[in-house]
Amino acid sequence: MKTHTFDNKGASASFDMLPYERFMRFGAQSLSDAELLAIMIRTGSNTSSPVDIARNVLALGRGKEKGLNCLYRVSLDELKRINGIGEVKAVKLKCIAEMAMRMSTRSASLSFDCCKPSEVALCYMEKLRHEEREKVILLCLNNKLRLIDECLLSIGTVNSASLSPRDVYMHALKTGASGVILIHNHPGGDPTPSRADVAITNKIRESGNMLDITLRDHIIIGDKSYYSFEEKGLLWQ
């Protein structure tokens, strides 16, 4: 079977070398999304070059998840339905997306300040905004408001996640925390709290007061936006 590759054999390979040549001359910033992806894909099929396959991958993007961002949400099965992508390439592309997310998250965490909702939200934005189900993360703080532990408390559905004060404070007590921050995402992209969000936040805050463990904030992550109960003054009413 004939395949297109990024080697120096044949006319089609000469065409497919263009992304490499452009990279060597002008750097990675000069490459289009399709060209960057084509270099990762490396080999094509008998009918499609790596660039063609990359364009087909990018075409899977929907709504706000267009371009390379589509790699976060597209499934392995969707990738494997593209001519020229088998299981190995599909896994490789998903790993590339995961690496990008982790680098973004860790970069933001270098200047992480638990006292600033905007910085907490920035640190977890890329980690949560692409998730298709609600996830609840608990941050445990010491008496100097330094992060001492992070815990994934719950994974829910598209529009809800199970959470109770017991879940929160059992873990907080184990770590010796004097304060906690709750973070969860809204897969729909709008971080505005629902009535259920407000109700459970109040319940957790009241339970924490009895245990002398302060709920410092509840942050909801949307699509490049967030909602902080602390910033809105809703935790001190």
Short mmCIF file of C-alpha atoms in Angstrom, two decimals:
data_model
loop_
_atom_site.label_atom_id
_atom_site.label_comp_id
_atom_site.label_asym_id
_atom_site.label_seq_id
_atom_site.Cartn_x
_atom_site.Cartn_y
_atom_site.Cartn_z
CA MET A 1 0.00 0.00 0.00
CA LYS A 2 1.32 3.41 -0.93
CA THR A 3 1.61 5.90 1.90
CA HIS A 4 2.58 9.56 2.06
CA THR A 5 5.38 10.26 4.52
CA PHE A 6 7.71 13.02 5.59
CA ASP A 7 10.79 11.46 4.02
CA ASN A 8 12.75 12.42 0.94
CA LYS A 9 11.33 9.84 -1.44
CA GLY A 10 8.94 10.70 -4.26
CA ALA A 11 7.05 13.73 -5.47
CA SER A 12 4.30 13.51 -2.86
CA ALA A 13 6.90 13.35 -0.09
CA SER A 14 8.49 16.52 -1.45
CA PHE A 15 5.15 18.29 -1.01
CA ASP A 16 4.73 16.91 2.49
CA MET A 17 8.19 18.09 3.51
CA LEU A 18 6.97 21.69 3.34
CA PRO A 19 5.92 21.90 7.02
CA TYR A 20 9.35 20.66 8.07
CA GLU A 21 11.11 23.06 5.73
CA ARG A 22 9.04 25.98 6.99
CA PHE A 23 9.76 25.00 10.58
CA MET A 24 13.51 24.88 9.93
CA ARG A 25 13.51 28.25 8.16
CA PHE A 26 10.99 30.28 10.14
CA GLY A 27 10.20 28.35 13.33
CA ALA A 28 7.10 26.61 14.67
CA GLN A 29 5.15 29.87 14.91
CA SER A 30 5.08 30.07 11.11
CA LEU A 31 3.12 26.81 10.77
CA SER A 32 -0.64 26.58 10.43
CA ASP A 33 -2.62 24.32 12.78
CA ALA A 34 -2.88 21.72 10.03
CA GLU A 35 0.87 21.79 9.40
CA LEU A 36 1.70 21.43 13.10
CA LEU A 37 -0.66 18.48 13.35
CA ALA A 38 0.68 16.95 10.14
CA ILE A 39 4.18 16.82 11.61
CA MET A 40 2.78 14.90 14.59
CA ILE A 41 0.79 12.55 12.33
CA ARG A 42 3.90 12.06 10.16
CA THR A 43 2.60 9.40 7.71
CA GLY A 44 -0.44 9.50 5.47
CA SER A 45 -2.51 6.88 3.67
CA ASN A 46 -2.68 5.72 0.06
CA THR A 47 -5.07 8.57 -0.73
CA SER A 48 -4.26 11.29 1.81
CA SER A 49 -1.13 13.18 2.81
CA PRO A 50 -0.43 13.95 6.49
CA VAL A 51 -1.63 17.52 5.88
CA ASP A 52 -4.89 16.21 4.37
CA ILE A 53 -5.43 13.98 7.39
CA ALA A 54 -4.65 16.86 9.75
CA ARG A 55 -7.29 19.02 8.03
CA ASN A 56 -9.83 16.23 8.44
CA VAL A 57 -9.01 16.05 12.16
CA LEU A 58 -9.44 19.81 12.56
CA ALA A 59 -12.77 19.60 10.72
CA LEU A 60 -14.11 17.62 13.69
CA GLY A 61 -14.15 20.84 15.72
CA ARG A 62 -17.58 22.02 16.79
CA GLY A 63 -18.72 25.39 18.09
CA LYS A 64 -16.11 26.88 20.41
CA GLU A 65 -13.89 23.80 20.16
CA LYS A 66 -12.49 24.54 16.73
CA GLY A 67 -8.91 24.26 15.54
CA LEU A 68 -6.47 22.37 17.74
CA ASN A 69 -8.84 22.70 20.70
CA CYS A 70 -10.98 19.97 19.15
CA LEU A 71 -8.38 17.43 20.27
CA TYR A 72 -9.58 17.83 23.86
CA ARG A 73 -13.12 16.69 23.19
CA VAL A 74 -12.96 14.49 20.10
CA SER A 75 -13.12 10.78 20.97
CA LEU A 76 -10.77 8.00 19.91
CA ASP A 77 -13.55 6.48 17.81
CA GLU A 78 -14.12 9.76 15.98
CA LEU A 79 -10.42 10.03 15.21
CA LYS A 80 -10.19 6.44 13.99
CA ARG A 81 -13.02 7.02 11.54
CA ILE A 82 -10.71 9.35 9.60
CA ASN A 83 -8.93 7.68 6.70
CA GLY A 84 -5.26 7.36 7.64
CA ILE A 85 -5.70 7.34 11.43
CA GLY A 86 -5.51 4.07 13.33
CA GLU A 87 -5.52 3.43 17.04
CA VAL A 88 -1.85 4.35 17.55
CA LYS A 89 -2.19 7.75 15.86
CA ALA A 90 -5.50 8.43 17.61
CA VAL A 91 -3.92 7.74 21.02
CA LYS A 92 -0.93 9.90 20.08
CA LEU A 93 -3.18 12.86 19.22
CA LYS A 94 -5.13 12.54 22.47
CA CYS A 95 -1.85 12.42 24.40
CA ILE A 96 -0.70 15.60 22.65
CA ALA A 97 -3.88 17.34 23.84
CA GLU A 98 -3.34 16.07 27.39
CA MET A 99 0.28 17.27 27.37
CA ALA A 100 -0.81 20.73 26.21
CA MET A 101 -3.42 20.92 28.96
CA ARG A 102 -0.94 19.86 31.65
CA MET A 103 1.70 22.33 30.51
CA SER A 104 -0.85 25.14 30.53
CA THR A 105 -2.12 24.17 33.99
CA ARG A 106 1.33 23.80 35.53
CA SER A 107 2.53 27.05 34.02
CA ALA A 108 -0.40 28.88 35.61
CA SER A 109 0.22 27.18 38.96
CA LEU A 110 3.74 28.61 39.29
CA SER A 111 2.28 31.88 40.61
CA PHE A 112 -0.75 30.30 42.27
CA ASP A 113 -2.23 32.44 45.05
CA CYS A 114 -5.15 30.85 46.89
CA CYS A 115 -6.27 34.28 48.14
CA LYS A 116 -7.00 35.50 44.60
CA PRO A 117 -10.00 33.90 42.87
CA SER A 118 -8.76 35.03 39.46
CA GLU A 119 -5.49 33.12 39.91
CA VAL A 120 -7.22 29.99 41.19
CA ALA A 121 -9.58 30.11 38.21
CA LEU A 122 -6.70 30.63 35.79
CA CYS A 123 -4.85 27.64 37.21
CA TYR A 124 -7.82 25.30 36.70
CA MET A 125 -9.33 26.86 33.58
CA GLU A 126 -7.60 24.64 31.01
CA LYS A 127 -7.93 21.61 33.22
CA LEU A 128 -11.71 21.89 33.52
CA ARG A 129 -13.23 23.99 30.75
CA HIS A 130 -12.91 21.21 28.14
CA GLU A 131 -14.51 18.54 30.32
CA GLU A 132 -17.81 17.12 29.09
CA ARG A 133 -18.95 16.14 32.59
CA GLU A 134 -19.02 18.13 35.80
CA LYS A 135 -16.03 17.57 38.08
CA VAL A 136 -15.65 18.86 41.62
CA ILE A 137 -12.17 19.60 42.98
CA LEU A 138 -11.38 20.37 46.62
CA LEU A 139 -8.40 22.51 47.61
CA CYS A 140 -7.30 22.19 51.24
CA LEU A 141 -5.48 25.15 52.80
CA ASN A 142 -3.44 25.59 55.96
CA ASN A 143 -3.83 28.49 58.39
CA LYS A 144 -1.55 30.62 56.19
CA LEU A 145 -3.86 29.98 53.22
CA ARG A 146 -1.25 27.85 51.47
CA LEU A 147 -2.35 24.87 49.40
CA ILE A 148 -1.62 21.61 51.22
CA ASP A 149 -3.73 19.16 49.22
CA GLU A 150 -5.89 18.80 46.11
CA CYS A 151 -8.59 16.16 45.72
CA LEU A 152 -11.03 15.21 42.95
CA LEU A 153 -14.23 14.81 44.97
CA SER A 154 -16.76 13.94 42.31
CA ILE A 155 -17.33 13.24 38.62
CA GLY A 156 -20.90 13.79 37.51
CA THR A 157 -22.97 14.09 34.37
CA VAL A 158 -23.22 16.81 31.75
CA ASN A 159 -25.20 19.07 34.07
CA SER A 160 -24.73 17.83 37.63
CA ALA A 161 -22.28 16.34 40.09
CA SER A 162 -22.96 14.70 43.44
CA LEU A 163 -21.54 16.57 46.43
CA SER A 164 -22.21 16.75 50.14
CA PRO A 165 -20.65 18.53 53.13
CA ARG A 166 -19.59 15.12 54.42
CA ASP A 167 -17.50 14.49 51.28
CA VAL A 168 -15.79 17.85 51.68
CA TYR A 169 -14.99 17.82 55.37
CA MET A 170 -14.01 14.17 55.75
CA HIS A 171 -11.11 14.89 53.41
CA ALA A 172 -10.40 18.32 54.89
CA LEU A 173 -10.15 16.86 58.40
CA LYS A 174 -7.75 14.15 57.21
CA THR A 175 -5.37 16.79 55.86
CA GLY A 176 -5.65 19.08 58.89
CA ALA A 177 -6.97 21.91 56.72
CA SER A 178 -8.18 25.15 58.27
CA GLY A 179 -9.82 26.30 55.04
CA VAL A 180 -11.09 24.88 51.76
CA ILE A 181 -11.88 26.05 48.24
CA LEU A 182 -14.35 24.24 46.00
CA ILE A 183 -13.95 24.30 42.23
CA HIS A 184 -16.26 22.76 39.67
CA ASN A 185 -16.98 23.21 35.98
CA HIS A 186 -20.08 23.86 33.90
CA PRO A 187 -19.66 21.89 30.63
CA GLY A 188 -22.14 24.20 28.89
CA GLY A 189 -19.65 27.06 29.25
CA ASP A 190 -21.75 29.43 31.39
CA PRO A 191 -20.32 29.69 34.93
CA THR A 192 -23.44 31.30 36.41
CA PRO A 193 -24.41 29.24 39.49
CA SER A 194 -27.65 27.30 39.49
CA ARG A 195 -30.01 27.26 42.46
CA ALA A 196 -28.55 23.88 43.39
CA ASP A 197 -25.04 25.37 43.30
CA VAL A 198 -26.06 28.16 45.66
CA ALA A 199 -27.89 25.78 48.00
CA ILE A 200 -25.04 23.29 48.35
CA THR A 201 -22.52 26.12 48.79
CA ASN A 202 -24.52 27.53 51.71
CA LYS A 203 -24.86 24.06 53.21
CA ILE A 204 -21.12 23.40 52.97
CA ARG A 205 -20.29 26.85 54.38
CA GLU A 206 -22.57 26.31 57.40
CA SER A 207 -21.15 22.84 58.05
CA GLY A 208 -17.62 24.23 57.86
CA ASN A 209 -18.41 26.91 60.41
CA MET A 210 -19.40 24.22 62.91
CA LEU A 211 -16.10 22.41 62.32
CA ASP A 212 -14.04 25.62 62.34
CA ILE A 213 -12.98 24.98 58.73
CA THR A 214 -13.70 28.01 56.54
CA LEU A 215 -15.10 27.68 53.04
CA ARG A 216 -12.89 30.33 51.42
CA ASP A 217 -14.48 30.20 47.98
CA HIS A 218 -16.52 28.20 45.52
CA ILE A 219 -15.35 28.84 41.97
CA ILE A 220 -17.30 27.71 38.91
CA ILE A 221 -15.32 27.31 35.70
CA GLY A 222 -16.99 28.07 32.37
CA ASP A 223 -15.54 28.53 28.90
CA LYS A 224 -12.76 31.09 29.45
CA SER A 225 -14.82 32.59 32.26
CA TYR A 226 -15.44 31.90 35.92
CA TYR A 227 -17.75 32.76 38.82
CA SER A 228 -16.42 33.26 42.35
CA PHE A 229 -18.80 33.20 45.32
CA GLU A 230 -16.15 35.04 47.35
CA GLU A 231 -15.82 37.85 44.79
CA LYS A 232 -19.59 38.24 44.72
CA GLY A 233 -19.70 38.48 48.51
CA LEU A 234 -21.99 35.46 48.80
CA LEU A 235 -19.96 33.62 51.45
CA TRP A 236 -20.21 36.25 54.15
CA GLN A 237 -23.93 36.92 54.20
#
